[in-house]
XYZ file of C-alpha atoms in Angstrom:
430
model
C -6.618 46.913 -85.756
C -4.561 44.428 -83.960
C -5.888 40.559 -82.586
C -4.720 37.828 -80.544
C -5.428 33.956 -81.324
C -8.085 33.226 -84.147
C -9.159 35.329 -86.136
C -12.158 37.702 -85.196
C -14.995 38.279 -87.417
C -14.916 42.000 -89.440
C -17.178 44.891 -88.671
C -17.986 46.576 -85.390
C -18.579 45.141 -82.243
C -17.661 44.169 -79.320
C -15.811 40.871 -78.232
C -14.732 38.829 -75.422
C -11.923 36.681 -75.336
C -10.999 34.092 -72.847
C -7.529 33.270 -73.426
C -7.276 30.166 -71.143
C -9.674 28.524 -74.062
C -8.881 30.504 -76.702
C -12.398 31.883 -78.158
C -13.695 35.056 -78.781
C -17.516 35.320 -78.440
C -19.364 38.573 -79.931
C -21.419 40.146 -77.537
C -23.592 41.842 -80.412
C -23.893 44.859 -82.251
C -25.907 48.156 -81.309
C -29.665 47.527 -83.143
C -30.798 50.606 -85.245
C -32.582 52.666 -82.654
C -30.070 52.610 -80.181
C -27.367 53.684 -82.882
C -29.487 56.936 -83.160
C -29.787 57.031 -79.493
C -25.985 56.661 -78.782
C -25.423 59.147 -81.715
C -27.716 61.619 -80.037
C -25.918 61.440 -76.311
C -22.512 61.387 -78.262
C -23.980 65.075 -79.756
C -25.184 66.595 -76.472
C -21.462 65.253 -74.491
C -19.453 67.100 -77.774
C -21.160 70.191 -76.972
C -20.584 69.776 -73.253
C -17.048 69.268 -74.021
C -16.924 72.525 -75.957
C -19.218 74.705 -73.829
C -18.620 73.035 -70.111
C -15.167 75.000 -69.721
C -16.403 78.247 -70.608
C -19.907 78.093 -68.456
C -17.972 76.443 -65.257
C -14.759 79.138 -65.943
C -12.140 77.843 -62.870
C -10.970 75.191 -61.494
C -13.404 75.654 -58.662
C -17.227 76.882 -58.130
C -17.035 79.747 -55.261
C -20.386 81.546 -53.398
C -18.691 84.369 -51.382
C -15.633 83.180 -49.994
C -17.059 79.767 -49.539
C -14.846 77.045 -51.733
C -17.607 74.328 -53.133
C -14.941 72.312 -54.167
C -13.993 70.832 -57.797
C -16.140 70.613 -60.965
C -16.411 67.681 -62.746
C -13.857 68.841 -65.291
C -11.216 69.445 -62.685
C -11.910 66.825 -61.082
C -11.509 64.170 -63.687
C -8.378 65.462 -64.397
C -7.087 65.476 -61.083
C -7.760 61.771 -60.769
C -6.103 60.792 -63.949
C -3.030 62.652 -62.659
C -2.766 61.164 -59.417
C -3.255 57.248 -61.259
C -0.549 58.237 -63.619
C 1.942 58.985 -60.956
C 0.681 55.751 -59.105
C 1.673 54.215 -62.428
C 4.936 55.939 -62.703
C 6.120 55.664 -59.570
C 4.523 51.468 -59.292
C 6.831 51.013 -62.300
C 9.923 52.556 -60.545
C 9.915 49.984 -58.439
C 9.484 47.124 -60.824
C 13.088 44.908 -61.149
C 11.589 41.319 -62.342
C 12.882 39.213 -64.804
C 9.431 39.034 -66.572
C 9.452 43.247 -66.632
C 12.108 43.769 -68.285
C 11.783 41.415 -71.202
C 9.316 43.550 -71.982
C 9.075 46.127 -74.470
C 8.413 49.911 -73.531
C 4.370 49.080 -74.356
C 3.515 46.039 -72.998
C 5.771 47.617 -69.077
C 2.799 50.085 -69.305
C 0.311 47.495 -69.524
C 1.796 45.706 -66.934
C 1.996 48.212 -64.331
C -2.013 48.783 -65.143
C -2.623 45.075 -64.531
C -0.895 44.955 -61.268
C -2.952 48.467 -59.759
C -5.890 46.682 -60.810
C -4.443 43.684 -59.269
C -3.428 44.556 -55.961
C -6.195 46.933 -55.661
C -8.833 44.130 -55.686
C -10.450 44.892 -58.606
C -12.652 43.269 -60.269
C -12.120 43.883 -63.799
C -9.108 45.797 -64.838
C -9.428 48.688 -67.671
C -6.312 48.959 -69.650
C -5.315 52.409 -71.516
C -3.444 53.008 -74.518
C -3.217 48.987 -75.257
C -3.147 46.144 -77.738
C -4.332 42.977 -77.050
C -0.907 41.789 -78.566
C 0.446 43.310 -75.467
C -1.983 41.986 -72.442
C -0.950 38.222 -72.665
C 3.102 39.113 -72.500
C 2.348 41.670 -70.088
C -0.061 39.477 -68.046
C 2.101 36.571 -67.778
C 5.266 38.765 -66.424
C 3.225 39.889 -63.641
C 2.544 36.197 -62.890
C 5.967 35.364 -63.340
C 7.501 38.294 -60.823
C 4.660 38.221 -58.068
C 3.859 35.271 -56.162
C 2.450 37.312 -53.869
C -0.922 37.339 -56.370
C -2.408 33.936 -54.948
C -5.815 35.015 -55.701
C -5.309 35.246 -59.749
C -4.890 31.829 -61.265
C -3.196 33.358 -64.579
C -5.752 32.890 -66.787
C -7.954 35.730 -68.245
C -10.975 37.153 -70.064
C -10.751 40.541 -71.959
C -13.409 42.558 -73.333
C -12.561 45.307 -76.575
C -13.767 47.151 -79.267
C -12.444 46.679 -82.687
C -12.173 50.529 -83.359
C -10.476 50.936 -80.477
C -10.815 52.481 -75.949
C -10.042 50.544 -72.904
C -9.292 47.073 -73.059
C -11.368 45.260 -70.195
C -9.740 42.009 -68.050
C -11.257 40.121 -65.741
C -8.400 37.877 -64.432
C -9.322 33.954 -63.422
C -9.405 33.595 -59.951
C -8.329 31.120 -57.417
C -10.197 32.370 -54.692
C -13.228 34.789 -53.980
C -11.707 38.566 -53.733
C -13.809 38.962 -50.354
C -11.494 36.444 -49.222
C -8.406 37.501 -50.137
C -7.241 39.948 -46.937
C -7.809 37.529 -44.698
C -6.051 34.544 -46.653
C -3.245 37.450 -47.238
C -2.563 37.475 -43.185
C -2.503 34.002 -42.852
C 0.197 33.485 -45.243
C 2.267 36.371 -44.347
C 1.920 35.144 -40.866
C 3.402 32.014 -41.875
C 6.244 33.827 -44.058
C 7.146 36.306 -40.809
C 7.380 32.610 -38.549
C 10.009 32.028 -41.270
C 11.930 34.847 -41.339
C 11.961 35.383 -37.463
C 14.345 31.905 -37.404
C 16.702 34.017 -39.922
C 20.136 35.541 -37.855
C 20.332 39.173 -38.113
C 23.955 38.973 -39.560
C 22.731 36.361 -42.414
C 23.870 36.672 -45.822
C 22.339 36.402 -49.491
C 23.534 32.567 -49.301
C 22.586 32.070 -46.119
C 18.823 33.164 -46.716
C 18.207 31.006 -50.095
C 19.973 27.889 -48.181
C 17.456 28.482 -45.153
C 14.455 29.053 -47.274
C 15.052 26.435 -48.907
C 15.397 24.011 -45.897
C 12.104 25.356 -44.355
C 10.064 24.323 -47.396
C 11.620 21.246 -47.897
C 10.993 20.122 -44.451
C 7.409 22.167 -43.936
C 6.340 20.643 -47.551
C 5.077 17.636 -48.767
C 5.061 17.061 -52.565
C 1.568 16.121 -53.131
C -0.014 16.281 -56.786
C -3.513 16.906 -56.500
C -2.934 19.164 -53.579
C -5.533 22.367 -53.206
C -4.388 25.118 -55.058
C -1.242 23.592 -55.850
C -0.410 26.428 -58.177
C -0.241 29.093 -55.963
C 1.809 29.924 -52.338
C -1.403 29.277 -50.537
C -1.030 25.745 -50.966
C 2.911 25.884 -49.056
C 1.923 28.285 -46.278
C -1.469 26.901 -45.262
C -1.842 23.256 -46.690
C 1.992 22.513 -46.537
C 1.481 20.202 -49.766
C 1.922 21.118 -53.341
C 3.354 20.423 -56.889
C 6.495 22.584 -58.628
C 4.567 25.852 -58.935
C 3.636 25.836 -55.325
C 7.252 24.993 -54.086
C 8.929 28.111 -56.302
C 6.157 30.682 -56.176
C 6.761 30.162 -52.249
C 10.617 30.234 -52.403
C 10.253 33.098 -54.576
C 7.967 34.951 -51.723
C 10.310 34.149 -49.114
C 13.443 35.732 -50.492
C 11.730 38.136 -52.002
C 10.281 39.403 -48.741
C 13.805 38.897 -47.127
C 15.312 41.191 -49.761
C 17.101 38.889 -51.939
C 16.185 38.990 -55.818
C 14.605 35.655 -57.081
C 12.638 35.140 -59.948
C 10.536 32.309 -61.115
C 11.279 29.959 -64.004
C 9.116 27.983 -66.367
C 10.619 24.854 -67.981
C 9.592 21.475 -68.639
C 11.096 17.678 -68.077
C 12.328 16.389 -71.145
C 12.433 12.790 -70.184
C 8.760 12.588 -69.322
C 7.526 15.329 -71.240
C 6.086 17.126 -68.550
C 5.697 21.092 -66.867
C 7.886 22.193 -64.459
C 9.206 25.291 -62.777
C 12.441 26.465 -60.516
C 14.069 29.328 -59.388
C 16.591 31.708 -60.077
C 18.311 34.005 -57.590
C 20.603 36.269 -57.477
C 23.319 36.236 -54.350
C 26.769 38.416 -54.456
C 25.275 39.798 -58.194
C 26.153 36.185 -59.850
C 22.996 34.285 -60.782
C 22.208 30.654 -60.079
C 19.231 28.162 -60.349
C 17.372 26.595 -57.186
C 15.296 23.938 -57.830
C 13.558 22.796 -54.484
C 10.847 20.262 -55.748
C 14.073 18.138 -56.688
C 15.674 18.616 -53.299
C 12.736 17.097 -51.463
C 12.821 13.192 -51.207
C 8.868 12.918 -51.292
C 9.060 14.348 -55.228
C 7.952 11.198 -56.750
C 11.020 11.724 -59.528
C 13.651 11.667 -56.731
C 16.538 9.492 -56.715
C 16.524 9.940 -53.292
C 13.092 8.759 -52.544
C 13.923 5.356 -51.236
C 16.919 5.886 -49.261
C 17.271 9.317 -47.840
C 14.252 11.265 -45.498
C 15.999 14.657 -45.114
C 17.206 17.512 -47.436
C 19.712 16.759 -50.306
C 21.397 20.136 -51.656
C 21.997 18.823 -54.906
C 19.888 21.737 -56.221
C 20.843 24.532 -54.495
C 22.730 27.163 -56.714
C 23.471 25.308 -60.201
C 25.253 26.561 -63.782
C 22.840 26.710 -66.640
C 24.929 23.564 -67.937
C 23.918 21.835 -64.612
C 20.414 22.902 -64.839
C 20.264 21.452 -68.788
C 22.240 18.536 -68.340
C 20.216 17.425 -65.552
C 16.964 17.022 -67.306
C 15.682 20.713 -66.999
C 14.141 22.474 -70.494
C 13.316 26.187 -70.608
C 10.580 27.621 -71.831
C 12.226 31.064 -72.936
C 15.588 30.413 -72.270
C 16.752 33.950 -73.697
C 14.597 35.769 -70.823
C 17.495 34.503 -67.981
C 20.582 35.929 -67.613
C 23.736 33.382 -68.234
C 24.707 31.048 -65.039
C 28.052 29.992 -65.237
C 29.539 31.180 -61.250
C 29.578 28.371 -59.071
C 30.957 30.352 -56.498
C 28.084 29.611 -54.274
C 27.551 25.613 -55.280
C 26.637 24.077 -52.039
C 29.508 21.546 -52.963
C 31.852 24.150 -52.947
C 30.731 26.436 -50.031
C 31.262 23.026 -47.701
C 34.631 22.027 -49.177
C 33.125 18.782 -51.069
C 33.768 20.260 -54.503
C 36.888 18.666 -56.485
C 38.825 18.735 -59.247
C 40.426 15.520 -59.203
C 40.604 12.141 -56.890
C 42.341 12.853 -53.560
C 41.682 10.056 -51.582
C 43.170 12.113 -48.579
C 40.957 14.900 -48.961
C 38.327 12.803 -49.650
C 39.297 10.902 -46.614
C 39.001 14.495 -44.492
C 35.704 15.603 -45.699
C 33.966 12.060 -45.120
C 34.701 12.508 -41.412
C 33.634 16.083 -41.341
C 30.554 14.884 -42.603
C 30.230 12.151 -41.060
C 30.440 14.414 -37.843
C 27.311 15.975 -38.750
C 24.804 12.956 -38.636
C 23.024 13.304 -41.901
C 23.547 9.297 -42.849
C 25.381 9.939 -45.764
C 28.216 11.802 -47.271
C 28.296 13.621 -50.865
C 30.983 14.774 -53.013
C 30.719 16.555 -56.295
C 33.416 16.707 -58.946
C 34.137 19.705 -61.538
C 34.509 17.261 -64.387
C 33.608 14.539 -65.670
C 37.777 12.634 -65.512
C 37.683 12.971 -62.478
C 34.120 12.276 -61.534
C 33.869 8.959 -63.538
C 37.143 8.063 -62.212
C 35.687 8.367 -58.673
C 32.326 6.638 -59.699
C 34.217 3.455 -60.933
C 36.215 3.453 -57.998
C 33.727 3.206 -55.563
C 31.453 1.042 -57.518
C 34.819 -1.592 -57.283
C 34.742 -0.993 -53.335
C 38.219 0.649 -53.387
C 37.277 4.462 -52.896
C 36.836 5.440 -49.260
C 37.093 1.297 -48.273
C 39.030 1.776 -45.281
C 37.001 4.791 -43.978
C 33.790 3.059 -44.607
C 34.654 0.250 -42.689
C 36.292 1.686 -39.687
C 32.869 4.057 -39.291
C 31.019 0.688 -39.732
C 32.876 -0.925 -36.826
C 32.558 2.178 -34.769
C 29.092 1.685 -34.847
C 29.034 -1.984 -34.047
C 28.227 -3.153 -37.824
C 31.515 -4.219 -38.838
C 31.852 -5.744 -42.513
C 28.187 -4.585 -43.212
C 27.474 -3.650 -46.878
C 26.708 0.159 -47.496
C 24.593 1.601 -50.253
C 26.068 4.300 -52.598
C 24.254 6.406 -54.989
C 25.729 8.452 -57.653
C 24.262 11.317 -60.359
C 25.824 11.592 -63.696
C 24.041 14.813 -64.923
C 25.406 16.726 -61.897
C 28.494 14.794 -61.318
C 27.360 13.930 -57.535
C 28.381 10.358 -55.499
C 26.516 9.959 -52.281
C 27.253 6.782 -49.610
C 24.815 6.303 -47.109
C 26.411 5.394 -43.777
């Protein structure tokens, strides 16, 4: 006999357990008369199950040459045929991060819990299952499928201590009868999305657009309505962490590029959090798009830029930690150490060391594109504290800064600069 979170009280019967609270409440025990009652009906179904086959013979009743169809035998079995190759073939198609952390078990109970899921259902019967393998399995199939909007990831189970079916009934966020038409709202809203996408665009070119469209279709709002979920981003356009990465997650999932959602926390404030990870040329890399928006309360950027900042689009690991990131289960995410597709280094403002000319070349060419400011990131931290001192003294970029100012008719006005030592970033708004 296996149990999950405090201890259950010996003997027979049946329990509930809500593992958002953590409490099991017994449900009672069968009183005397109904034990001989039960015992009788299990007596009369043994001898069914012995005699059934040989009264009923084949698969099928037949009058003449008229076919009455199944019997109950054969038709029981037929069913549990056709769920197990549901099963099979709805675990074929599985490729999350959450999956395959699991073990061989607890990828069977997960593949029940997401028929049950997507099917509507109520409460979800689980075969051939421990409770030590619902919660893992349960919380994969959170972490892999944003698409579930109507679950809120907590969950009541019903079992018996000498074992059958393990019975869920998952929290929800939102009445089932609800949940088509909520469904075709938000997939409306993900198809507007993915109609603006060029039919030639790349892996890159998807996350970097998705992640555009939510920062400037989002507001970062903390008590927003269910902030937890992807309703929240397609149909209240305001939300907290969970909301921004279980919708960037939908997105590129539904534009065929792998992404996978990440818990975490913030060190600094001791506080939840969650980002992305995605998966573009086969070389991993963390997105986090709550920190790219300027209305995160936490920005840097709050106060002096209204528009996207890239920062976080396609980090290292290192970045990711250094920059006051925590996983939860850091062992469940493969290693991200590429930054082949840093935003800094897909637009050229990625260096190694201080070259005041090529610095020179890429403040005009971003200058050119009207943002207000310009951004370099450096591969080290020589060169990038070398450049941080520099322009703190008002020697880097001087004579560029000042020939844009009197360009624009502000001649010998002062400019503001920002700069980020966890990711190694300088930013002068212009």
């Amino acid at each position: 006999m296996r149990r999950s979170g405090p201890q259950a009280p010996s003997g027979y019967g049946l329990y509930g357990y809500d593992q958002q609270r953590g409490n099991r409440t017994r449900r009672g025990a069968p009183c005397g008369c109904l034990v001989l009652v039960l015992a009788l009906l299990a007596i009369i179904l043994a001898a069914l199950v012995c005699f059934a086959p040989r009264l009923i013979g084949d698969a099928s009743l037949k009058v003449g040459n008229v076919e009455l169809g199944p019997t109950t035998v054969t038709l029981t079995e037929r069913v549990d045929e056709e769920r197990e190759a549901r099963l099979q073939e709805l675990g074929s198609q599985q490729d999350g991060l959450g999956y395959a952390a699991l073990t061989d078990a607890q990828q069977k109970v997960y593949v029940q819990l997401l028929d049950g899921v997507t099917s509507l259902e109520e409460k979800l019967d689980v075969l051939d299952a421990t409770i030590a393998d619902v919660e893992p399995a349960y919380h994969a199939m959170m972490v892999d499928h944003p698409e579930l909007f109507w679950i809120d990831g907590s969950t009541r189970y019903t079992y018996y201590e000498n074992g059958g079916p393990i019975t869920i009934t998952p929290g929800l966020s939102l009445p089932l009868d609800e949940v088509p038409e909520v469904r075709e709202r938000i997939e409306a809203a993900a198809d507007g999305f993915l109609a603006t996408l060029p039919q030639d665009a790349d892996e890159y070119a998807i996350c970097k657009a998705a992640y555009e469209y939510l920062v400037e279709t989002t507001d970062y709002v903390a008590n927003a309505e269910q902030h937890q979920n992807i309703q929240s981003v397609f149909l209240g356009h305001a939300t907290v962490c969970a909301g921004y990465s279980k919708a960037y997650q939908y997105l590129l999932q539904r534009a065929g590029v792998f992404c996978s959602y990440v818990e975490g926390t913030i060190p600094s404030r001791g506080e939840d959090h969650a980002w992305n990870i995605v998966r573009i040329g086969g070389e991993y890399s963390y997105v986090d798009v709550t920190w790219a928006d300027p209305a995160f309360p936490g920005s840097e950027e709050v106060v002096l830029q209204t528009g996207v900042t890239y920062d976080y689009l396609c980090l290292t690991t290192q970045e990711i930690l250094r920059d006051d990131h925590a996983f939860l289960n850091e062992s469940m995410w493969p290693a991200c150490d590429s930054t082949t597709y840093d935003y800094y280094g897909m637009t050229g403002r990625l260096f190694d060391v201080v070259d005041e000319a090529a610095l020179s070349a890429s403040f005009w060419s971003q200058c050119d594109e009207g943002l207000g400011y310009v951004s370099f990131k450096f591969t080290n931290d020589e060169a990038y504290v070398a450049a941080r001192d520099s322009l703190a003294a008002g020697t880097l970029l001087a004579y560029d800064i000042q020939s844009l100012f009197e360009q624009q008719g502000k001649a010998g006005s002062p400019y503001s600069y920002q700069y980020m030592d966890s990711l190694r970033i300088l930013r002068v708004y212009v």
